[in-house]
Coordinates of C-alpha atoms in Angstrom, one line a residue:
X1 CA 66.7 -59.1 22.6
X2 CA 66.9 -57.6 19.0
X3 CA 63.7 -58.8 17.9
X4 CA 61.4 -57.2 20.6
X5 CA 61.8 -54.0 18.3
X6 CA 61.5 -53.5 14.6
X7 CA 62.1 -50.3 12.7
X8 CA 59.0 -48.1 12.7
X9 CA 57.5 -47.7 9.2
X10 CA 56.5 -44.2 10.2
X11 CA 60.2 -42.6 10.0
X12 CA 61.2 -40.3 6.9
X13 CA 64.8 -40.0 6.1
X14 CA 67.0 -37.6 4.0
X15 CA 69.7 -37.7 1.5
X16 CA 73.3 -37.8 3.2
X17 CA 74.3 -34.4 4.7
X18 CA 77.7 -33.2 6.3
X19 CA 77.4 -30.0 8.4
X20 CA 80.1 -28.4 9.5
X21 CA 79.9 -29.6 12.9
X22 CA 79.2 -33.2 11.7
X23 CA 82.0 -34.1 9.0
X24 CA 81.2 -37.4 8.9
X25 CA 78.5 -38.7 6.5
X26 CA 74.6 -38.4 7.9
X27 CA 71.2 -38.3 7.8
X28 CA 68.8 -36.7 9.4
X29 CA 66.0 -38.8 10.3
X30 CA 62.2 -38.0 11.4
X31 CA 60.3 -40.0 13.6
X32 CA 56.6 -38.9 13.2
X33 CA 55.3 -41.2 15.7
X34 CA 56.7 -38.5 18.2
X35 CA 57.5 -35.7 15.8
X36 CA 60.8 -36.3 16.5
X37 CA 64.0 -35.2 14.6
X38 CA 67.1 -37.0 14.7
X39 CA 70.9 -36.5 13.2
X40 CA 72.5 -40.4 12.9
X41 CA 75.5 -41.5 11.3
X42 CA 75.4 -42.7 8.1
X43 CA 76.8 -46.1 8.9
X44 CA 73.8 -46.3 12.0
X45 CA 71.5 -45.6 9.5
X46 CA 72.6 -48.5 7.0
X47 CA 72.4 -50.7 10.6
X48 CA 68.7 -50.0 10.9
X49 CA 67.7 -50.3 7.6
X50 CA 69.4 -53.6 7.5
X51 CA 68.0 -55.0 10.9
X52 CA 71.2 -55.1 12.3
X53 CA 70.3 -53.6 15.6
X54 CA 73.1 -55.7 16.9
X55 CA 75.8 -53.6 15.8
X56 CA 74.2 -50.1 17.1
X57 CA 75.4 -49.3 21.0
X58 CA 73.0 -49.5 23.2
X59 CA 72.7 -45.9 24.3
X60 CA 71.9 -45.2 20.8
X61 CA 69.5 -48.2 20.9
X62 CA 67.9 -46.5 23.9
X63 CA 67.4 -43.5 22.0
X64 CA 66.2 -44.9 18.7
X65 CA 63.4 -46.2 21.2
X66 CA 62.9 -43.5 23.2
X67 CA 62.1 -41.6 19.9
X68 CA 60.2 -44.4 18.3
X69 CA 62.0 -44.9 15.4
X70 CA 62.4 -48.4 17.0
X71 CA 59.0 -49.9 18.0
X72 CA 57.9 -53.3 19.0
X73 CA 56.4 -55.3 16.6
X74 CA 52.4 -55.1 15.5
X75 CA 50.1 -56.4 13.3
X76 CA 48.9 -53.1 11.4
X77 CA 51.2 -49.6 12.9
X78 CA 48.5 -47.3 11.5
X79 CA 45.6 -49.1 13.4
X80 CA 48.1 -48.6 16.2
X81 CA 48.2 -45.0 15.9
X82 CA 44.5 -45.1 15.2
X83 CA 43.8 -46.6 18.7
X84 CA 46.3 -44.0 20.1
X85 CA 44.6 -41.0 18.7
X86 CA 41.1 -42.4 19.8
X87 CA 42.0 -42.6 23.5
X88 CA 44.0 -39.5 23.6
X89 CA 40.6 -37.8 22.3
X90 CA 38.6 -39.1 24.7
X91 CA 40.8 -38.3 27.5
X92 CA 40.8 -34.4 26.4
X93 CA 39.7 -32.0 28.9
X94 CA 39.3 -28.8 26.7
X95 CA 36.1 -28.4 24.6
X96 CA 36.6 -26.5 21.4
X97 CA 33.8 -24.7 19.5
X98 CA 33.3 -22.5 16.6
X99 CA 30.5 -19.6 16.7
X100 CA 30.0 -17.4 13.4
X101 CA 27.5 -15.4 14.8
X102 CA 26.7 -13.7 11.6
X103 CA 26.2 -14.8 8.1
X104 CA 27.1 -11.3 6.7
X105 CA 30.3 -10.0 5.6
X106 CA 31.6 -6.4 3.7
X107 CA 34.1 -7.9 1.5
X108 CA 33.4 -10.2 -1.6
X109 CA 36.8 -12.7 -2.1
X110 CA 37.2 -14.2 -5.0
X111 CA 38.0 -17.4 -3.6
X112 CA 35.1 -17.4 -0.5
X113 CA 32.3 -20.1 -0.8
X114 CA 30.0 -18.6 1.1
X115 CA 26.8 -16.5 0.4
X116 CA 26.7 -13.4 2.7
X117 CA 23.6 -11.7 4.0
X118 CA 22.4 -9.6 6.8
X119 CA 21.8 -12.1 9.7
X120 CA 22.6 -12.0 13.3
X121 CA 22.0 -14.4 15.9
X122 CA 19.2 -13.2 18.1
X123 CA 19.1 -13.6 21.7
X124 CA 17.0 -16.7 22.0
X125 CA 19.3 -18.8 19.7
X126 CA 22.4 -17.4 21.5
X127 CA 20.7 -18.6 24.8
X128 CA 20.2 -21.9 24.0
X129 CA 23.9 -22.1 22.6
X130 CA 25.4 -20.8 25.6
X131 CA 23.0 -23.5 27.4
X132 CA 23.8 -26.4 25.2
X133 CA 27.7 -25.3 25.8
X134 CA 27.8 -25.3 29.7
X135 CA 25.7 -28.5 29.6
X136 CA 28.5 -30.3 27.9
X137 CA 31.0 -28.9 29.7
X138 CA 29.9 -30.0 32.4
X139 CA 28.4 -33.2 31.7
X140 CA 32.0 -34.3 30.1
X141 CA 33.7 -32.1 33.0
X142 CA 35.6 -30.2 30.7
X143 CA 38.3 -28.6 32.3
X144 CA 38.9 -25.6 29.4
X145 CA 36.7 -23.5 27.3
X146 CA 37.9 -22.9 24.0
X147 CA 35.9 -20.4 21.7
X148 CA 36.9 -19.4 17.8
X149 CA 34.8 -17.0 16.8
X150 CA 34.1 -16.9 12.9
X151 CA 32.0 -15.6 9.8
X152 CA 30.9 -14.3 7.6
X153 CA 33.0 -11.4 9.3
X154 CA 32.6 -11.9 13.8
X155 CA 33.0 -8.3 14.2
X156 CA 29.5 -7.6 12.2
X157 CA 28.1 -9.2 15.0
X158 CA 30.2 -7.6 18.0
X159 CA 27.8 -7.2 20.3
X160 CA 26.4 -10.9 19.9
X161 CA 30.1 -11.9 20.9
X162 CA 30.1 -9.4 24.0
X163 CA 26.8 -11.0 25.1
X164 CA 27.6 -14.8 24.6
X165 CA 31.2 -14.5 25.8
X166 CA 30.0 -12.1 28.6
X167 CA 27.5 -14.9 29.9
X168 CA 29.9 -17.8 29.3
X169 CA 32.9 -16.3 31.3
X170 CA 30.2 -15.5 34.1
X171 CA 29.2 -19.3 34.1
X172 CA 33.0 -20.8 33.8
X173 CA 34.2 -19.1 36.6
X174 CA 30.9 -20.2 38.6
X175 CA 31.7 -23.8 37.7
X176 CA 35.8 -23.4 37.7
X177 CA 36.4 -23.9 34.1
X178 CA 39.2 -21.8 32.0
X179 CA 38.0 -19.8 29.3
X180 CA 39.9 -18.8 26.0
X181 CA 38.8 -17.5 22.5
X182 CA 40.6 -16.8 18.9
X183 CA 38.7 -14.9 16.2
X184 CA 39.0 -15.3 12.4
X185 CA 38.8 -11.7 11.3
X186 CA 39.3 -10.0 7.4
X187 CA 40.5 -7.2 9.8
X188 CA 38.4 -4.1 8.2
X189 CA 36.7 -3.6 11.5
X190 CA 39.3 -4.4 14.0
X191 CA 40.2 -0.5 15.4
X192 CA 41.8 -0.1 18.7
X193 CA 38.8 0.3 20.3
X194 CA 37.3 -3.0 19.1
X195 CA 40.5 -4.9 20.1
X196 CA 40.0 -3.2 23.9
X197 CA 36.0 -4.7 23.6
X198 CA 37.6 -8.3 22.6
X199 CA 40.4 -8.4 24.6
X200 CA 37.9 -8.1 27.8
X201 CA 36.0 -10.8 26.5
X202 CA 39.4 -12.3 26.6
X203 CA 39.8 -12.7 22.7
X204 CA 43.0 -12.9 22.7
X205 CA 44.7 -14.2 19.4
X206 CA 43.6 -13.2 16.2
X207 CA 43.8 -14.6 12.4
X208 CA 44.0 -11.5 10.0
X209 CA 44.1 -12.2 5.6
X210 CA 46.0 -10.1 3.8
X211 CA 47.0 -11.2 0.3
X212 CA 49.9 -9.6 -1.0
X213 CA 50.1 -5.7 -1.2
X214 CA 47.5 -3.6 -2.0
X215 CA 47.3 -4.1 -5.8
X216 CA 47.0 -8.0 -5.6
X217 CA 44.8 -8.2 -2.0
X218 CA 42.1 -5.2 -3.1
X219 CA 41.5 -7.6 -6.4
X220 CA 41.5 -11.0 -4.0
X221 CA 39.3 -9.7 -1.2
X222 CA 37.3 -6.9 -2.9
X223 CA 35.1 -4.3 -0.8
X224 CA 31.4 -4.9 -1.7
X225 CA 30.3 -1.5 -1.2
X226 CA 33.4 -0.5 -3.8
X227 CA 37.1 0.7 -2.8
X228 CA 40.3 -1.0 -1.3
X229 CA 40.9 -2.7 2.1
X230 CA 44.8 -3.3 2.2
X231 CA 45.4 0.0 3.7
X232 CA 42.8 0.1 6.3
X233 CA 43.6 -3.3 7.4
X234 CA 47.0 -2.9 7.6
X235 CA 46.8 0.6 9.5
X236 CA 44.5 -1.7 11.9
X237 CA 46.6 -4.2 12.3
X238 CA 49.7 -1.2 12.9
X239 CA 47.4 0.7 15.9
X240 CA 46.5 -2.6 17.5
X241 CA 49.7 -4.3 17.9
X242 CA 51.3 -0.6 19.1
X243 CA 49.0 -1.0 22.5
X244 CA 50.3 -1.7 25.5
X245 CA 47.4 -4.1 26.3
X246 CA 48.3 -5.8 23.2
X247 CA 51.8 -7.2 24.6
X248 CA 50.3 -6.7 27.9
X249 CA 48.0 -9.6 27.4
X250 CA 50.2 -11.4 24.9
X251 CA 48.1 -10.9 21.9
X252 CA 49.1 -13.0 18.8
X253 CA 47.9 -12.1 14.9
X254 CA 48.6 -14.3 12.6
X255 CA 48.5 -13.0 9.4
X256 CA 47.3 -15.7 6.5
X257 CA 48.4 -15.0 3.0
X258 CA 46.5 -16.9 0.7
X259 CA 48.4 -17.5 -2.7
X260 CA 47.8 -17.9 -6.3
X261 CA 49.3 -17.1 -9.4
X262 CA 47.6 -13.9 -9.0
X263 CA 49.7 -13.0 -6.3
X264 CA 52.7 -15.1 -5.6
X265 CA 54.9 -12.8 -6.6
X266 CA 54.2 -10.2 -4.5
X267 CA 54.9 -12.7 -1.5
X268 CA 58.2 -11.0 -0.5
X269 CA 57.3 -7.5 -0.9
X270 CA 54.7 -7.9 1.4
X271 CA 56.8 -9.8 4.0
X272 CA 59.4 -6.5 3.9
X273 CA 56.3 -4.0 4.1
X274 CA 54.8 -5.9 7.3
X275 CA 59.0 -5.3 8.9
X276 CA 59.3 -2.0 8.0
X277 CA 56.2 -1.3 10.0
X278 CA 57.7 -3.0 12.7
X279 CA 55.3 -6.0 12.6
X280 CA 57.8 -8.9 13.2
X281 CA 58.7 -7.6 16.3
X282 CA 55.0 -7.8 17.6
X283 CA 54.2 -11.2 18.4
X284 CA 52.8 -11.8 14.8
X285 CA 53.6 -14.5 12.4
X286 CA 53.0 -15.1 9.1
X287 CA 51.1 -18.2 7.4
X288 CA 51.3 -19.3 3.9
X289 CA 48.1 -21.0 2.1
X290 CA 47.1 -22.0 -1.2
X291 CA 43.7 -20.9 -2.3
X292 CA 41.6 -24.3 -2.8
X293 CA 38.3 -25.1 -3.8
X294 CA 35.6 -24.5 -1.5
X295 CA 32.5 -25.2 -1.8
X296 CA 32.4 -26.3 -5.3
X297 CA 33.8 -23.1 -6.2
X298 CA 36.6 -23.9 -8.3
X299 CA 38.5 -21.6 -6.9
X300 CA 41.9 -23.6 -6.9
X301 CA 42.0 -23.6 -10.6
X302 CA 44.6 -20.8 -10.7
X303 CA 46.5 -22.3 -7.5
X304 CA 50.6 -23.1 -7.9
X305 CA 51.2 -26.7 -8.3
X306 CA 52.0 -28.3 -4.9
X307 CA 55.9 -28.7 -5.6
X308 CA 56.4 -25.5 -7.3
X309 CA 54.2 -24.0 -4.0
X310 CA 56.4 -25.7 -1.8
X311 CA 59.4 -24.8 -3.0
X312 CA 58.5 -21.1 -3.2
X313 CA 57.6 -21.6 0.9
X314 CA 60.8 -22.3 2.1
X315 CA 62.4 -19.1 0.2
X316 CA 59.3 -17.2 2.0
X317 CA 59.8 -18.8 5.5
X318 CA 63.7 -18.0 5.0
X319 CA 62.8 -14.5 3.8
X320 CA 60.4 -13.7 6.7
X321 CA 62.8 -14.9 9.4
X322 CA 66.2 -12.9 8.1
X323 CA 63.0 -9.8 8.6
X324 CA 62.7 -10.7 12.1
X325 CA 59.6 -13.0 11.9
X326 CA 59.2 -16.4 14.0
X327 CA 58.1 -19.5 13.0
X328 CA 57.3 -22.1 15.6
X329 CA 56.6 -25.6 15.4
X330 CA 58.4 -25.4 11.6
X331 CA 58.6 -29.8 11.5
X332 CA 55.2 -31.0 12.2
X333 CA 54.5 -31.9 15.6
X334 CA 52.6 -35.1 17.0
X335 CA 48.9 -34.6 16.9
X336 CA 45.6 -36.8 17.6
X337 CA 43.5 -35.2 15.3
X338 CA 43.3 -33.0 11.9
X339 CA 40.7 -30.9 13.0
X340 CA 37.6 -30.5 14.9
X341 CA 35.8 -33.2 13.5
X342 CA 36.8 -35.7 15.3
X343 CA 36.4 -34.5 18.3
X344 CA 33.0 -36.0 19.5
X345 CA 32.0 -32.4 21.6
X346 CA 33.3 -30.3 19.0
X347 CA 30.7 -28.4 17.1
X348 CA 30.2 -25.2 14.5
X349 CA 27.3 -22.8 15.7
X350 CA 25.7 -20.4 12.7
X351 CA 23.6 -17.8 13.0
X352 CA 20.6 -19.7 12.3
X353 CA 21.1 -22.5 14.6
X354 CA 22.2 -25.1 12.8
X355 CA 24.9 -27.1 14.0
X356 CA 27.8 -28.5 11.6
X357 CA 30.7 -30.2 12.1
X358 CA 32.9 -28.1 10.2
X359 CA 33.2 -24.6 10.0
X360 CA 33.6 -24.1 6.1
X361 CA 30.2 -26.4 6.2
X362 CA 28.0 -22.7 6.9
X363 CA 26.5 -20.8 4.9
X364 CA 27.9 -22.4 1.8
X365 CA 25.2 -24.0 -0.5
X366 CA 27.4 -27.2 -1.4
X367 CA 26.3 -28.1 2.5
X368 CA 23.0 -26.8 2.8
X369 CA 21.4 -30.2 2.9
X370 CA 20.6 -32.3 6.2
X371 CA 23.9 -34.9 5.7
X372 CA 26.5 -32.1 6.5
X373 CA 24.8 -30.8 9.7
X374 CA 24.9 -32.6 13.3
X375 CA 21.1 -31.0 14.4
X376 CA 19.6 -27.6 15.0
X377 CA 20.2 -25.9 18.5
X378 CA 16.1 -25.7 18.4
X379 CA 15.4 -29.9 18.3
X380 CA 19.1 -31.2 19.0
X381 CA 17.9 -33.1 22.2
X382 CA 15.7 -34.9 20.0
X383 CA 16.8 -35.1 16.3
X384 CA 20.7 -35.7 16.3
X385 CA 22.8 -37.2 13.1
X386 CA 26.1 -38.3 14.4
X387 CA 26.8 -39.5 11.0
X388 CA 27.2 -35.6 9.5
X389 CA 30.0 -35.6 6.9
X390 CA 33.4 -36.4 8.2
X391 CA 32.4 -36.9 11.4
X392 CA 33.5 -40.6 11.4
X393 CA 36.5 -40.1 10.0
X394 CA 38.8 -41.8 12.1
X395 CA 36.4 -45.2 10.6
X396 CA 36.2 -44.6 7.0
X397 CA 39.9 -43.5 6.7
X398 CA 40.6 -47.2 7.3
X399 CA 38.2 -48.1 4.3
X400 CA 40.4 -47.2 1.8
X401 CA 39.2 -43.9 0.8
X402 CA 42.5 -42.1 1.0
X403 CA 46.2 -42.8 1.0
X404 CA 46.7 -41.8 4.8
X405 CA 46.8 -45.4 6.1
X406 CA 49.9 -46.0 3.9
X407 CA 51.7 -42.4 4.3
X408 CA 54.5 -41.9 7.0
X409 CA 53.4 -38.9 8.0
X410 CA 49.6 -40.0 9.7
X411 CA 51.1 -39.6 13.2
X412 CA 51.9 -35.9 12.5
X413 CA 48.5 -34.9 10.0
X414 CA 45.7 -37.2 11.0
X415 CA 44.7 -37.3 7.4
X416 CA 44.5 -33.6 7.0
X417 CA 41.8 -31.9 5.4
X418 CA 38.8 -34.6 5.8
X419 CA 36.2 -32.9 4.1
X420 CA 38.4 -32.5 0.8
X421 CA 38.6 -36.9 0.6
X422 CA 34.7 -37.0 1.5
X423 CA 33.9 -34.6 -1.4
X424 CA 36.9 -36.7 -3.8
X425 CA 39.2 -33.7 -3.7
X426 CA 42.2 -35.6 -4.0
X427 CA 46.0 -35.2 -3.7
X428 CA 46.1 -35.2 -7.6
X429 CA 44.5 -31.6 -7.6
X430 CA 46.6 -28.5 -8.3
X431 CA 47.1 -27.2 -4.7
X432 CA 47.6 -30.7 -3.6
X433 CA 46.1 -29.0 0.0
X434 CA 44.8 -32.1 1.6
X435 CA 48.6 -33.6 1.7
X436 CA 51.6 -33.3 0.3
X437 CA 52.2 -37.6 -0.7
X438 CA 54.6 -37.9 2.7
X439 CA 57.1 -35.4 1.6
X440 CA 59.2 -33.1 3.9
X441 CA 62.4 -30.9 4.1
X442 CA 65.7 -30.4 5.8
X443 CA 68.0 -27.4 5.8
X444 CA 71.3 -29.6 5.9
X445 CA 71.0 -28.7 9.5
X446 CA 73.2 -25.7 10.9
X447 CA 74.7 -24.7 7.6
X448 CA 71.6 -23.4 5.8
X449 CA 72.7 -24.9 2.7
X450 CA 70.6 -24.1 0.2
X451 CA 71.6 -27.2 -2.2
X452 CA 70.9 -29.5 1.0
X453 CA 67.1 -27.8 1.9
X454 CA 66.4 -28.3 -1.4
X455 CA 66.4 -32.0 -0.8
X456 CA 64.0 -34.4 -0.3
X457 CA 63.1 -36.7 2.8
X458 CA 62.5 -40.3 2.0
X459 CA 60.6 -43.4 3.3
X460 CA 63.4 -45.4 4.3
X461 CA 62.3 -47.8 2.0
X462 CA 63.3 -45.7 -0.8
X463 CA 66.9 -45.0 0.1
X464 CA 68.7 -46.5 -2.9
X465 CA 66.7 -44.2 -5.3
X466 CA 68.1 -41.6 -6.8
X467 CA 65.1 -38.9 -7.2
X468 CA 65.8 -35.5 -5.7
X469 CA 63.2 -33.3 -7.4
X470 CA 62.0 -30.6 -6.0
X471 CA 60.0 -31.2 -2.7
X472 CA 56.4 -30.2 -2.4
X473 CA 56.1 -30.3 1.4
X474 CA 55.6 -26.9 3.2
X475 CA 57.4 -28.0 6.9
X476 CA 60.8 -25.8 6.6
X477 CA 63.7 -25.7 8.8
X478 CA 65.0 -22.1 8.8
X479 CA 69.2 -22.1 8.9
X480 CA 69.8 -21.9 12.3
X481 CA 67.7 -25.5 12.5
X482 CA 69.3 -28.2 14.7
X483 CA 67.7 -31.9 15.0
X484 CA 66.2 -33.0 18.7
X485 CA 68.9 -35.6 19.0
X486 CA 72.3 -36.1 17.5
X487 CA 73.2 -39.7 17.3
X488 CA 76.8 -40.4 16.6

């Protein structure tokens, strides 16, 4: 009976932990084929690394399945989760899309790879996107409509987004499909009157930068007609969450904070401004980045080093939530894709018509060349490459040109950033932002220990090293953090 299972090689383990409820020696375990988190004894542990599934009771045997830690045997586990996240694609129902209806934007950041100027979509290229859309929608029958409006800056082009969304709502409802959108906003333009004009176009969760405090952010994300933004954003982002519609609808803001040594020190200052003006208690979270290259641009050269990033993540997360700011989903959870690009329907509209299949791909010159695009909106029917870069790249990850068929953490990333391997922007750089070499983190469960968070999780195949180092993977558990399953 024992050998219809082995132990999965996609589990991650940490060093030995006692909490305060759990005396006895254990580990906590993390199955990413499910995304699950496990506490087991130290003595079941020692069972399964040995193979001695024999000598593990069979409800815990049951539940070592159940979570997939235990797995029945295969030839090649990745190519297994390969096939998995191939047929969970195509059995999707919601069609995501990116628009950036305009290629302009008012601020200049230092770390943006894109080249600005004053260009709208105009109606006949908006009217054959909202044509191409509905016929894929429905020729897929799509269940959901899911719209991210980008830039440039969206708002720029506010009432190309009224119009599109306007006609696409109209046309969802007609053929009884959901619609839902997000915007990627720097913020500048969003009043409470612009929120009101989104919201009814059912915009309804918004990504907003704001890099440290006003010093730090007015030097990172610079006004190109001169003066600061911090303060007007901020004020923005103050009126907007205090409507009732806000809560009414359940907004959500994320606010992004990208980080370099410019600014990583003012990190935790801006976390207490955005509580004392009563933010956390607003249904808006917070989102740590490093600034990588993009485009060519360099612009990772004065990023942290991934470990010393890391590490400074966890005192950040553990800052923002004794503020009063949630994070959910803190382990990674189990997902079939990295991004868009895999998804065969998925597809990045500029205001020129071209269609890409990622959404950092417009209007920077690194892409400006036929091999990154999918088609134009004007001769798609008849000129289509489905070979655009990264868009197969659930068939070259298997050739070798990454380390994601080897890491434990696939099941959970998907490879991460695919466009960073394509252009050879390796693990070895700075930021490390395409993955972080299969590390992770534990809090030492309900005691918030910070000794034991500090600790790394392991393959299981390195259990009798003795490395602790500091970790250099961003998924924290804050101290109240308790495993899925306790296996005793």
């Amino acid at each position: 009976m024992h050998d219809e299972y082995v132990l999965s090689r996609y589990l991650i383990a940490s060093d030995i932990v006692s909490p305060d409820h759990h005396p006895d020696p254990s580990r906590l375990l993390f199955a990413s084929r499910t995304g699950k988190s496990l506490l087991v004894k130290e003595r079941v542990y020692r069972h399964l690394q040995a193979g001695e599934f024999e000598r593990i009771d069979a409800a815990t045997l049951r539940q070592l399945q159940s979570d997939e830690v235990l797995v029945p045997p295969t030839d090649d586990e990745f190519l297994d989760m390969l096939g998995k996240n191939r047929l969970a694609i195509s059995e999707t129902r919601t069609l995501s899309l990116t628009l950036q209806p305009t290629a302009n934007c008012q601020l200049g950041c230092v770390y943006c790879g894109q080249q600005h100027v004053k260009k709208n979509l105009d109606d006949d290229t908006s009217a054959r996107i909202v044509d191409r859309i509905m016929g894929t929608l429905q020729r897929k029958r799509y269940q959901q409509l899911a719209i991210n409006w980008y830039g440039g800056e969206p708002i720029l082009a506010l009432k190309q987004i009224e119009d599109m969304s306007g006609r696409l709502i109209e046309r969802c409802e007609q053929a009884g499909i959901g619609f839902f959108a997000s915007m990627v906003s720097n913020g500048l333009s969003l009043k409470p009157d612009v929120y009101l004009r989104l919201q009814r176009r059912r915009v309804n969760s918004f990504q907003i930068t704001l890099d440290g405090l006003a010093r730090t952010h007015d030097l990172m994300r610079p006004v190109k007609a001169g003066g600061g933004s911090f303060d007007i954003i901020l004020q923005n982002l103050v009126d907007v969450t205090a409507l009732p519609e806000f809560a009414a609808n359940r907004t959500s803001v994320t606010i992004r904070v990208n980080i370099n040594r410019r600014n990583h020190d003012k990190v935790v200052e801006l976390i207490d401004l955005l509580a004392d003006r009563g933010l956390a208690t607003r249904n808006v979270g917070l989102d740590f980045r490093p600034v990588v290259d993009w485009g060519g641009n360099q612009a990772d050269r004065d990023s942290l080093a991934a470990a010393e990033f890391s590490t400074r993540e966890i005192d950040w997360m553990l800052h923002a939530i004794q503020r009063g700011f949630q994070f959910d989903g803190i382990l990674p959870a189990r997902t079939i894709a990295p991004c868009m690009v895999v998804m065969p329907d998925a597809e990045v509209y500029d205001a020129y018509g071209n269609i890409y299949p990622c959404y950092e791909y417009p209007y920077t010159p690194k892409y400006d060349s036929p091999k990154y695009k999918i088609g134009h909106i004007q001769s798609i029917d008849q000129v289509r490459n489905d070979q655009a870069v990264t868009r197969e790249w659930y068939t070259d990850i298997r050739s070798g040109m990454s380390p994601c068929p080897r890491c434990p953490l696939f099941p959970v990333c998907g490879g991460g950033c695919a466009k960073q391997w394509y252009n050879g922007e390796t693990a070895a750089r700075r930021s490390s932002s395409i993955c972080r070499n299969g590390w992770c983190w534990t809090t030492g469960c309900a005691n918030g220990n910070a000794g034991a968070r500090q600790r790394r999780l392991r393959r299981p195949s390195e259990l009798d090293s003795e490395e602790t180092g500091r970790p250099p993977h961003p998924h924290a558990a804050p101290p109240h953090f308790t495993p899925s399953r306790s296996i005793r």
